[in-house]
Tab-separated table of C-alpha atoms in Angstrom:
chain	number	residue	atom	x	y	z
A	1	MET	CA	-7.963	-22.965	32.536
A	2	THR	CA	-4.506	-21.466	32.425
A	3	SER	CA	-4.541	-17.770	31.787
A	4	PRO	CA	-2.946	-16.947	28.435
A	5	ASP	CA	-1.025	-14.162	30.119
A	6	GLU	CA	0.467	-16.043	33.070
A	7	PRO	CA	2.557	-19.227	33.473
A	8	PRO	CA	1.229	-22.387	35.168
A	9	GLY	CA	1.188	-22.047	38.944
A	10	SER	CA	0.849	-18.269	38.827
A	11	ALA	CA	-1.869	-16.411	40.675
A	12	ALA	CA	-3.824	-16.043	37.412
A	13	HIS	CA	-3.610	-19.819	36.892
A	14	VAL	CA	-4.931	-20.385	40.406
A	15	LEU	CA	-7.787	-17.950	39.766
A	16	ALA	CA	-8.674	-19.758	36.521
A	17	LEU	CA	-8.745	-23.194	38.208
A	18	VAL	CA	-11.137	-21.926	40.859
A	19	ALA	CA	-13.262	-20.061	38.308
A	20	ASN	CA	-13.773	-23.115	36.088
A	21	GLY	CA	-14.492	-25.474	38.995
A	22	SER	CA	-11.303	-27.549	38.752
A	23	ALA	CA	-10.384	-26.662	42.340
A	24	THR	CA	-12.516	-25.648	45.321
A	25	SER	CA	-9.884	-25.632	48.091
A	26	ARG	CA	-6.188	-25.162	48.697
A	27	ALA	CA	-5.777	-28.943	48.851
A	28	ASP	CA	-7.371	-29.263	45.407
A	29	LEU	CA	-4.958	-26.666	44.065
A	30	VAL	CA	-1.960	-28.538	45.492
A	31	ARG	CA	-3.112	-31.691	43.673
A	32	GLU	CA	-3.888	-29.853	40.408
A	33	LEU	CA	-0.678	-27.825	40.276
A	34	GLY	CA	1.783	-30.232	41.847
A	35	LEU	CA	3.244	-27.389	43.913
A	36	ALA	CA	4.153	-27.197	47.572
A	37	ALA	CA	1.309	-26.321	49.916
A	38	SER	CA	3.204	-23.218	51.076
A	39	THR	CA	3.489	-21.960	47.477
A	40	VAL	CA	-0.202	-22.530	46.820
A	41	SER	CA	-1.141	-20.788	50.073
A	42	ALA	CA	0.929	-17.765	49.069
A	43	ARG	CA	-0.855	-17.570	45.706
A	44	VAL	CA	-4.273	-17.920	47.324
A	45	GLN	CA	-3.468	-15.236	49.888
A	46	GLU	CA	-2.429	-12.830	47.110
A	47	LEU	CA	-5.778	-13.353	45.384
A	48	VAL	CA	-7.776	-13.023	48.599
A	49	GLU	CA	-5.991	-9.769	49.458
A	50	ALA	CA	-6.616	-8.506	45.915
A	51	GLY	CA	-10.315	-9.190	46.347
A	52	LEU	CA	-10.442	-11.777	43.561
A	53	LEU	CA	-10.994	-14.870	45.727
A	54	THR	CA	-12.965	-15.517	48.919
A	55	GLU	CA	-12.422	-18.381	51.327
A	56	SER	CA	-15.290	-19.431	53.576
A	57	GLY	CA	-17.435	-22.399	54.548
A	58	GLU	CA	-16.252	-25.986	54.749
A	59	GLY	CA	-16.005	-28.761	52.180
A	60	ALA	CA	-16.038	-32.510	52.606
A	61	SER	CA	-13.180	-33.988	54.638
A	62	ARG	CA	-10.757	-36.485	53.075
A	63	GLY	CA	-9.473	-37.748	56.390
A	64	GLY	CA	-8.307	-34.555	58.060
A	65	ARG	CA	-9.737	-31.147	58.769
A	66	ARG	CA	-12.490	-29.999	56.501
A	67	PRO	CA	-11.068	-27.640	53.869
A	68	ARG	CA	-12.275	-24.081	53.548
A	69	LEU	CA	-13.983	-23.501	50.207
A	70	LEU	CA	-12.578	-21.115	47.622
A	71	ARG	CA	-14.838	-19.045	45.394
A	72	VAL	CA	-14.267	-16.327	42.832
A	73	ALA	CA	-15.229	-13.034	44.413
A	74	GLY	CA	-17.859	-10.985	42.687
A	75	GLN	CA	-19.134	-13.609	40.250
A	76	GLY	CA	-21.244	-10.751	38.924
A	77	ALA	CA	-18.160	-8.812	37.773
A	78	VAL	CA	-17.842	-8.452	34.001
A	79	ALA	CA	-15.749	-6.709	31.398
A	80	LEU	CA	-17.370	-5.152	28.361
A	81	ALA	CA	-15.815	-6.299	25.087
A	82	ALA	CA	-16.022	-5.245	21.460
A	83	ASP	CA	-14.617	-7.017	18.397
A	84	LEU	CA	-14.435	-4.540	15.528
A	85	GLY	CA	-14.445	-5.382	11.838
A	86	SER	CA	-14.194	-2.967	8.951
A	87	HIS	CA	-17.980	-3.099	8.527
A	88	HIS	CA	-19.328	-4.402	11.836
A	89	ILE	CA	-19.026	-4.289	15.608
A	90	ARG	CA	-19.725	-7.270	17.875
A	91	THR	CA	-20.201	-6.435	21.543
A	92	GLY	CA	-20.757	-8.502	24.670
A	93	ALA	CA	-19.972	-8.823	28.376
A	94	VAL	CA	-17.442	-11.389	29.624
A	95	GLY	CA	-17.447	-12.907	33.122
A	96	LEU	CA	-14.590	-14.351	35.145
A	97	THR	CA	-15.709	-17.880	34.267
A	98	GLY	CA	-15.441	-17.187	30.543
A	99	ASP	CA	-19.136	-16.755	29.770
A	100	VAL	CA	-20.009	-14.291	27.003
A	101	LEU	CA	-23.237	-12.497	27.848
A	102	ASP	CA	-25.582	-10.276	25.863
A	103	ALA	CA	-23.631	-10.563	22.593
A	104	GLU	CA	-24.878	-8.483	19.668
A	105	ASP	CA	-23.774	-7.600	16.138
A	106	HIS	CA	-24.125	-4.116	14.697
A	107	ALA	CA	-23.447	-2.860	11.178
A	108	THR	CA	-20.869	-0.042	11.347
A	109	ASP	CA	-18.529	1.161	8.606
A	110	LEU	CA	-15.116	1.924	10.117
A	111	THR	CA	-13.843	3.092	6.725
A	112	THR	CA	-15.848	6.331	7.052
A	113	GLY	CA	-13.443	7.509	9.751
A	114	PRO	CA	-13.086	7.409	13.529
A	115	GLY	CA	-15.748	9.982	14.413
A	116	PRO	CA	-18.887	8.046	13.399
A	117	ALA	CA	-17.354	4.754	14.556
A	118	LEU	CA	-16.499	6.178	17.986
A	119	ASP	CA	-20.063	7.461	18.354
A	120	ALA	CA	-21.515	4.061	17.440
A	121	LEU	CA	-19.100	2.165	19.674
A	122	ALA	CA	-19.688	4.427	22.680
A	123	GLU	CA	-23.446	4.210	22.220
A	124	ARG	CA	-23.456	0.400	22.010
A	125	LEU	CA	-21.061	-0.121	24.911
A	126	GLY	CA	-22.836	2.480	27.050
A	127	ALA	CA	-26.131	0.672	26.573
A	128	LEU	CA	-24.453	-2.662	27.305
A	129	ALA	CA	-22.958	-1.263	30.525
A	130	GLU	CA	-26.361	-0.073	31.697
A	131	ARG	CA	-27.918	-3.490	31.017
A	132	GLN	CA	-25.157	-5.218	32.971
A	133	ARG	CA	-25.549	-2.882	35.930
A	134	ALA	CA	-29.315	-3.327	35.847
A	135	ALA	CA	-28.704	-7.084	36.114
A	136	GLY	CA	-26.643	-6.508	39.273
A	137	ARG	CA	-23.215	-6.947	37.683
A	138	THR	CA	-20.161	-4.773	38.272
A	139	VAL	CA	-18.471	-3.478	35.128
A	140	ARG	CA	-14.694	-3.494	35.597
A	141	GLY	CA	-13.541	-2.129	32.252
A	142	VAL	CA	-13.654	-2.408	28.489
A	143	GLY	CA	-11.573	-4.488	26.051
A	144	ILE	CA	-11.457	-3.590	22.343
A	145	GLY	CA	-10.124	-5.612	19.407
A	146	PHE	CA	-9.396	-3.327	16.429
A	147	PRO	CA	-8.838	-4.611	12.854
A	148	GLY	CA	-5.499	-2.912	12.361
A	149	PRO	CA	-2.172	-2.193	14.049
A	150	VAL	CA	-2.178	-0.768	17.580
A	151	ASP	CA	0.899	0.871	19.120
A	152	ALA	CA	2.957	-0.768	21.848
A	153	ASP	CA	1.236	1.280	24.575
A	154	GLY	CA	-2.192	0.100	23.458
A	155	ALA	CA	-3.394	3.689	23.086
A	156	ARG	CA	-3.532	4.524	19.391
A	157	VAL	CA	-4.325	2.951	16.040
A	158	VAL	CA	-1.350	3.042	13.651
A	159	ALA	CA	-1.713	3.247	9.839
A	160	PRO	CA	-4.532	0.721	9.333
A	161	SER	CA	-4.977	-0.357	5.701
A	162	ARG	CA	-8.201	0.683	3.982
A	163	MET	CA	-9.180	2.977	6.888
A	164	PRO	CA	-8.347	6.625	6.162
A	165	GLY	CA	-8.434	8.997	9.096
A	166	TRP	CA	-7.576	6.394	11.743
A	167	HIS	CA	-3.794	6.846	11.784
A	168	LEU	CA	-2.657	7.803	15.317
A	169	PHE	CA	-6.248	8.144	16.490
A	170	PRO	CA	-6.248	7.818	20.339
A	171	LEU	CA	-9.127	5.362	20.433
A	172	ARG	CA	-8.408	4.079	23.950
A	173	ASP	CA	-8.485	7.456	25.645
A	174	ARG	CA	-11.360	8.873	23.597
A	175	LEU	CA	-13.514	5.864	24.410
A	176	ALA	CA	-12.527	5.925	28.091
A	177	ASP	CA	-13.580	9.599	28.255
A	178	ARG	CA	-16.933	8.781	26.695
A	179	LEU	CA	-17.701	5.760	28.885
A	180	GLY	CA	-16.033	6.736	32.157
A	181	LEU	CA	-14.389	3.297	32.250
A	182	PRO	CA	-10.824	2.022	31.841
A	183	VAL	CA	-10.199	0.726	28.313
A	184	LEU	CA	-7.729	-1.849	26.959
A	185	LEU	CA	-7.073	-1.690	23.201
A	186	ASP	CA	-5.286	-4.228	21.008
A	187	ASN	CA	-5.341	-5.725	17.533
A	188	ASP	CA	-8.347	-7.968	16.864
A	189	ALA	CA	-6.221	-11.007	15.962
A	190	ASN	CA	-4.360	-10.687	19.265
A	191	MET	CA	-7.653	-10.649	21.156
A	192	MET	CA	-8.831	-13.681	19.189
A	193	ALA	CA	-5.592	-15.499	20.028
A	194	LEU	CA	-6.139	-14.843	23.736
A	195	GLY	CA	-9.725	-16.086	23.523
A	196	GLU	CA	-8.927	-19.272	21.616
A	197	HIS	CA	-5.967	-20.041	23.853
A	198	ARG	CA	-8.076	-19.782	26.955
A	199	ALA	CA	-11.072	-21.640	25.510
A	200	ALA	CA	-9.493	-24.494	23.590
A	201	HIS	CA	-5.720	-24.723	24.161
A	202	PRO	CA	-4.969	-23.710	27.762
A	203	ALA	CA	-2.255	-26.347	28.223
A	204	ARG	CA	-0.309	-25.323	25.122
A	205	ARG	CA	2.410	-22.712	25.506
A	206	HIS	CA	3.128	-21.802	21.867
A	207	LEU	CA	0.380	-21.043	19.345
A	208	VAL	CA	-0.273	-19.104	16.165
A	209	VAL	CA	-3.928	-18.111	15.763
A	210	VAL	CA	-4.910	-16.834	12.307
A	211	LYS	CA	-7.922	-14.613	11.706
A	212	ALA	CA	-8.988	-14.923	8.064
A	213	GLY	CA	-11.993	-12.798	7.212
A	214	ARG	CA	-12.318	-9.625	5.200
A	215	GLY	CA	-8.648	-9.108	6.079
A	216	ILE	CA	-5.941	-11.437	7.386
A	217	GLY	CA	-4.005	-11.285	10.629
A	218	SER	CA	-2.605	-13.522	13.321
A	219	GLY	CA	-1.893	-13.495	17.023
A	220	VAL	CA	1.076	-15.222	18.634
A	221	ILE	CA	1.097	-16.925	22.023
A	222	SER	CA	4.680	-17.522	23.141
A	223	ASP	CA	5.464	-19.358	26.382
A	224	GLY	CA	1.842	-18.931	27.427
A	225	ARG	CA	1.759	-15.159	26.898
A	226	LEU	CA	0.588	-12.920	24.099
A	227	HIS	CA	3.639	-11.811	22.100
A	228	ARG	CA	3.187	-8.288	20.686
A	229	GLY	CA	6.761	-7.607	19.608
A	230	ALA	CA	8.802	-4.455	20.111
A	231	HIS	CA	6.182	-2.060	18.754
A	232	GLY	CA	2.964	-4.098	18.728
A	233	SER	CA	3.064	-5.487	15.172
A	234	ALA	CA	4.011	-9.120	15.881
A	235	GLY	CA	1.824	-11.558	13.962
A	236	ASP	CA	0.919	-9.205	11.093
A	237	ILE	CA	1.158	-11.647	8.188
A	238	SER	CA	-1.178	-9.700	5.896
A	239	HIS	CA	1.639	-7.711	4.306
A	240	VAL	CA	4.074	-10.549	3.660
A	241	ARG	CA	4.791	-10.749	-0.058
A	242	VAL	CA	3.731	-13.903	-1.916
A	243	ASP	CA	4.691	-14.961	-5.435
A	244	GLU	CA	1.154	-15.236	-6.786
A	245	SER	CA	0.413	-11.571	-6.048
A	246	ALA	CA	3.710	-10.013	-7.169
A	247	ARG	CA	2.087	-7.365	-9.367
A	248	LEU	CA	-0.969	-6.490	-7.311
A	249	PRO	CA	-0.909	-3.167	-5.408
A	250	CYS	CA	-1.822	-3.328	-1.726
A	251	SER	CA	-3.555	-0.687	0.360
A	252	CYS	CA	-0.383	-0.434	2.471
A	253	GLY	CA	1.472	1.063	-0.523
A	254	ASN	CA	3.530	-1.992	-1.425
A	255	ILE	CA	2.819	-4.662	-4.022
A	256	GLY	CA	2.333	-8.405	-3.726
A	257	CYS	CA	1.026	-8.623	-0.146
A	258	LEU	CA	-0.829	-11.705	1.066
A	259	GLU	CA	-3.887	-9.534	1.685
A	260	THR	CA	-4.202	-8.780	-2.039
A	261	VAL	CA	-5.008	-12.399	-2.941
A	262	ALA	CA	-6.012	-14.320	0.185
A	263	SER	CA	-8.286	-12.003	2.167
A	264	GLY	CA	-12.053	-12.150	1.995
A	265	ALA	CA	-12.081	-8.710	0.385
A	266	ALA	CA	-9.664	-9.866	-2.346
A	267	ILE	CA	-11.592	-13.060	-3.060
A	268	ALA	CA	-14.902	-11.188	-3.238
A	269	ALA	CA	-13.381	-8.633	-5.623
A	270	ALA	CA	-12.036	-11.407	-7.856
A	271	LEU	CA	-15.463	-13.036	-7.970
A	272	ARG	CA	-17.141	-9.762	-8.902
A	273	GLU	CA	-14.665	-9.311	-11.752
A	274	ARG	CA	-15.930	-12.664	-13.052
A	275	GLY	CA	-19.539	-11.560	-12.815
A	276	ILE	CA	-20.363	-13.406	-9.603
A	277	ALA	CA	-22.119	-11.441	-6.863
A	278	ALA	CA	-20.035	-11.476	-3.663
A	279	GLU	CA	-19.573	-8.737	-1.080
A	280	SER	CA	-18.697	-10.529	2.144
A	281	ALA	CA	-17.071	-13.637	3.562
A	282	ALA	CA	-20.575	-15.015	4.123
A	283	ASP	CA	-21.237	-14.730	0.383
A	284	ILE	CA	-17.986	-16.563	-0.371
A	285	LEU	CA	-18.841	-19.376	2.051
A	286	ARG	CA	-22.298	-19.712	0.547
A	287	LEU	CA	-20.843	-20.069	-2.959
A	288	VAL	CA	-18.326	-22.675	-1.813
A	289	GLU	CA	-20.999	-24.657	0.033
A	290	HIS	CA	-23.139	-24.636	-3.121
A	291	GLY	CA	-20.256	-26.022	-5.162
A	292	ASP	CA	-19.394	-22.926	-7.203
A	293	ALA	CA	-16.217	-23.908	-9.031
A	294	GLN	CA	-14.714	-20.435	-9.329
A	295	ALA	CA	-15.268	-19.564	-5.669
A	296	THR	CA	-13.865	-22.917	-4.590
A	297	THR	CA	-10.769	-22.451	-6.750
A	298	LEU	CA	-10.104	-18.979	-5.375
A	299	VAL	CA	-10.612	-20.105	-1.779
A	300	ARG	CA	-8.319	-23.092	-2.250
A	301	GLN	CA	-5.611	-20.872	-3.736
A	302	ALA	CA	-6.031	-18.445	-0.832
A	303	GLY	CA	-5.414	-21.374	1.514
A	304	ARG	CA	-2.219	-22.232	-0.356
A	305	ASP	CA	-1.009	-18.641	-0.115
A	306	ILE	CA	-1.793	-18.423	3.604
A	307	GLY	CA	-0.160	-21.815	4.139
A	308	ALA	CA	2.997	-20.714	2.325
A	309	VAL	CA	3.367	-17.727	4.648
A	310	LEU	CA	2.541	-19.790	7.725
A	311	ALA	CA	5.140	-22.382	6.737
A	312	VAL	CA	7.848	-19.779	7.312
A	313	VAL	CA	6.249	-18.862	10.631
A	314	VAL	CA	6.049	-22.505	11.749
A	315	ASN	CA	9.655	-23.264	10.775
A	316	PHE	CA	10.852	-20.134	12.560
A	317	PHE	CA	8.637	-20.169	15.656
A	318	ASN	CA	7.962	-23.928	16.061
A	319	PRO	CA	4.502	-23.613	17.678
A	320	GLU	CA	2.533	-26.486	19.150
A	321	ALA	CA	-0.603	-25.500	17.246
A	322	VAL	CA	-1.813	-23.407	14.336
A	323	VAL	CA	-5.439	-22.386	14.814
A	324	LEU	CA	-7.449	-21.064	11.872
A	325	GLY	CA	-10.267	-18.693	12.750
A	326	GLY	CA	-12.299	-15.922	11.202
A	327	ALA	CA	-15.145	-16.282	8.738
A	328	LEU	CA	-13.073	-17.902	5.970
A	329	ALA	CA	-11.987	-20.712	8.300
A	330	GLY	CA	-15.474	-22.114	7.703
A	331	ALA	CA	-14.430	-23.004	4.138
A	332	GLN	CA	-13.009	-26.521	4.172
A	333	PRO	CA	-11.054	-26.104	0.898
A	334	LEU	CA	-9.119	-23.250	2.506
A	335	VAL	CA	-8.370	-25.199	5.688
A	336	ALA	CA	-7.288	-28.276	3.727
A	337	ALA	CA	-4.989	-26.194	1.526
A	338	VAL	CA	-3.339	-24.527	4.535
A	339	ARG	CA	-2.765	-27.917	6.135
A	340	ALA	CA	-1.294	-29.369	2.930
A	341	MET	CA	1.128	-26.463	2.486
A	342	LEU	CA	2.342	-26.702	6.065
A	343	TYR	CA	3.129	-30.389	5.742
A	344	GLU	CA	4.736	-29.841	2.340
A	345	ARG	CA	6.975	-26.906	3.243
A	346	CYS	CA	7.794	-27.267	6.933
A	347	LEU	CA	10.545	-29.320	8.486
A	348	PRO	CA	9.326	-32.713	9.709
A	349	MET	CA	10.547	-31.803	13.181
A	350	ALA	CA	8.288	-28.735	13.164
A	351	THR	CA	5.159	-30.633	12.081
A	352	SER	CA	5.612	-34.055	13.719
A	353	GLU	CA	3.500	-33.004	16.706
A	354	LEU	CA	1.916	-29.862	15.283
A	355	THR	CA	-1.839	-29.486	15.755
A	356	ILE	CA	-3.623	-27.716	12.890
A	357	ALA	CA	-7.173	-26.925	13.957
A	358	THR	CA	-10.045	-24.537	13.376
A	359	ALA	CA	-11.143	-22.135	16.086
A	360	VAL	CA	-13.853	-23.345	18.476
A	361	ARG	CA	-15.248	-20.079	19.865
A	362	GLY	CA	-16.349	-18.634	16.534
A	363	PRO	CA	-17.366	-14.961	16.626
A	364	ASP	CA	-17.044	-14.844	20.426
A	365	ALA	CA	-13.296	-15.591	20.481
A	366	GLY	CA	-12.335	-11.928	20.198
A	367	LEU	CA	-14.839	-10.921	22.873
A	368	LEU	CA	-13.571	-13.623	25.210
A	369	GLY	CA	-9.944	-12.577	24.708
A	370	ALA	CA	-10.666	-8.884	25.201
A	371	GLY	CA	-12.770	-9.472	28.298
A	372	HIS	CA	-10.302	-11.917	29.809
A	373	ALA	CA	-7.431	-9.474	29.240
A	374	VAL	CA	-9.325	-6.811	31.190
A	375	LEU	CA	-10.367	-9.100	34.033
A	376	THR	CA	-6.924	-10.637	34.590
A	377	GLY	CA	-4.729	-7.643	33.811
A	378	THR	CA	-4.542	-3.915	34.330
A	379	PRO	CA	-6.175	-1.668	31.741
A	380	PRO	CA	-4.836	1.896	31.640
A	381	THR	CA	-6.179	4.170	34.332
A	382	LEU	CA	-9.031	6.444	33.419
A	383	PRO	CA	-7.572	9.499	31.653
A	384	ARG	CA	-8.355	13.007	32.805
A	385	SER	CA	-9.601	15.456	30.221
A	386	PRO	CA	-8.401	19.088	30.152
A	387	GLY	CA	-11.615	20.114	31.899
A	388	GLY	CA	-11.144	17.687	34.769
A	389	PRO	CA	-12.022	14.061	35.369
A	390	ALA	CA	-14.176	12.025	33.035
A	391	THR	CA	-17.878	12.455	33.544
A	392	ARG	CA	-18.316	9.180	35.360
A	393	GLU	CA	-15.519	7.758	37.441
A	394	ALA	CA	-15.212	4.000	37.786
A	395	PRO	CA	-12.773	1.968	39.835
A	396	THR	CA	-9.820	0.602	37.909
A	397	PRO	CA	-9.952	-3.222	37.803
A	398	ARG	CA	-7.643	-4.824	40.336
A	399	ARG	CA	-4.541	-6.424	38.900
A	400	THR	CA	-4.163	-10.151	39.191
A	401	PRO	CA	-0.982	-10.675	41.245
A	402	THR	CA	1.871	-12.267	39.316
A	403	SER	CA	4.001	-15.139	40.391
């Protein structure tokens, strides 16, 4: 599959084609990519020199010399990944072929502050690293998806709503010190966008991937790459004002934000006000599946509100696909309402070939995106504490050569 971070024909694209079995030789790559043999050979040589590909043995001949077979080096190499929610952490290991291994969910309340959450995250990832090493795998780094804004350098959390104490917390460096591994940090919706792009839409160059769960966010893939904007806040639709919520205060300090009416937390709160027990997105889905009229009405209206915001995004950005993910994407009334609003409010030119789909990787999308970003990019180098190096040094993952 095409890497979400690199254009077709790049070294990362070549690596992906070999990893997923689409190509086993340079000749296969020439046919798959439609590039000159000299260009393909240059890409392959970059990857071999970087230690990401090996070339040995002979394949079947198609009339000439037998081709040398290409393989991904170190098939046992993995990246650790964590997808954080306000009340849970999902961890797993991601391989070069896109497999998610040893995935687990853990209840953790991020709203209590960064100290307890950092302890829990370090403990879970440390145990995961030991299990991977015991299985003979090399751990190359850690990718983290955080449910809030992350600065442009990918080092600190910036003013996350509903999470006091996290503002400017250096999560990347603190976690790297604790684990002795390089760490890559980004917003959870961005990581989900990378995962869904790689898993389900590798040929598309322009996507908007929405994560609708307890909160709401989106990740933007532009020209095949994750678009983070000037300061890292691209795709944050949760604080766009919508008419239906004009008088409702938001945790960000403004009023009328999308989050106040269309997030899982807002829907659950509205249900509780009506005497209906609901704490989580799972509770909301259960009520909708059982035909509860009030839950269904609220979810459908949330879909309209999300669709109204996305209509502006689609008209402005003109993506090839809008992908709806997160727990609330399992509610069909919400998905149908989003789709209806997009077709109602967008220009026909913007929707004539627009794909509107639900995410296919479910809860593993964020893990896949975080792991893939580590394995095909360059996480920050391991920081040095005032007392010297981190307690356990680990090699920084090699960078995939660019085109």
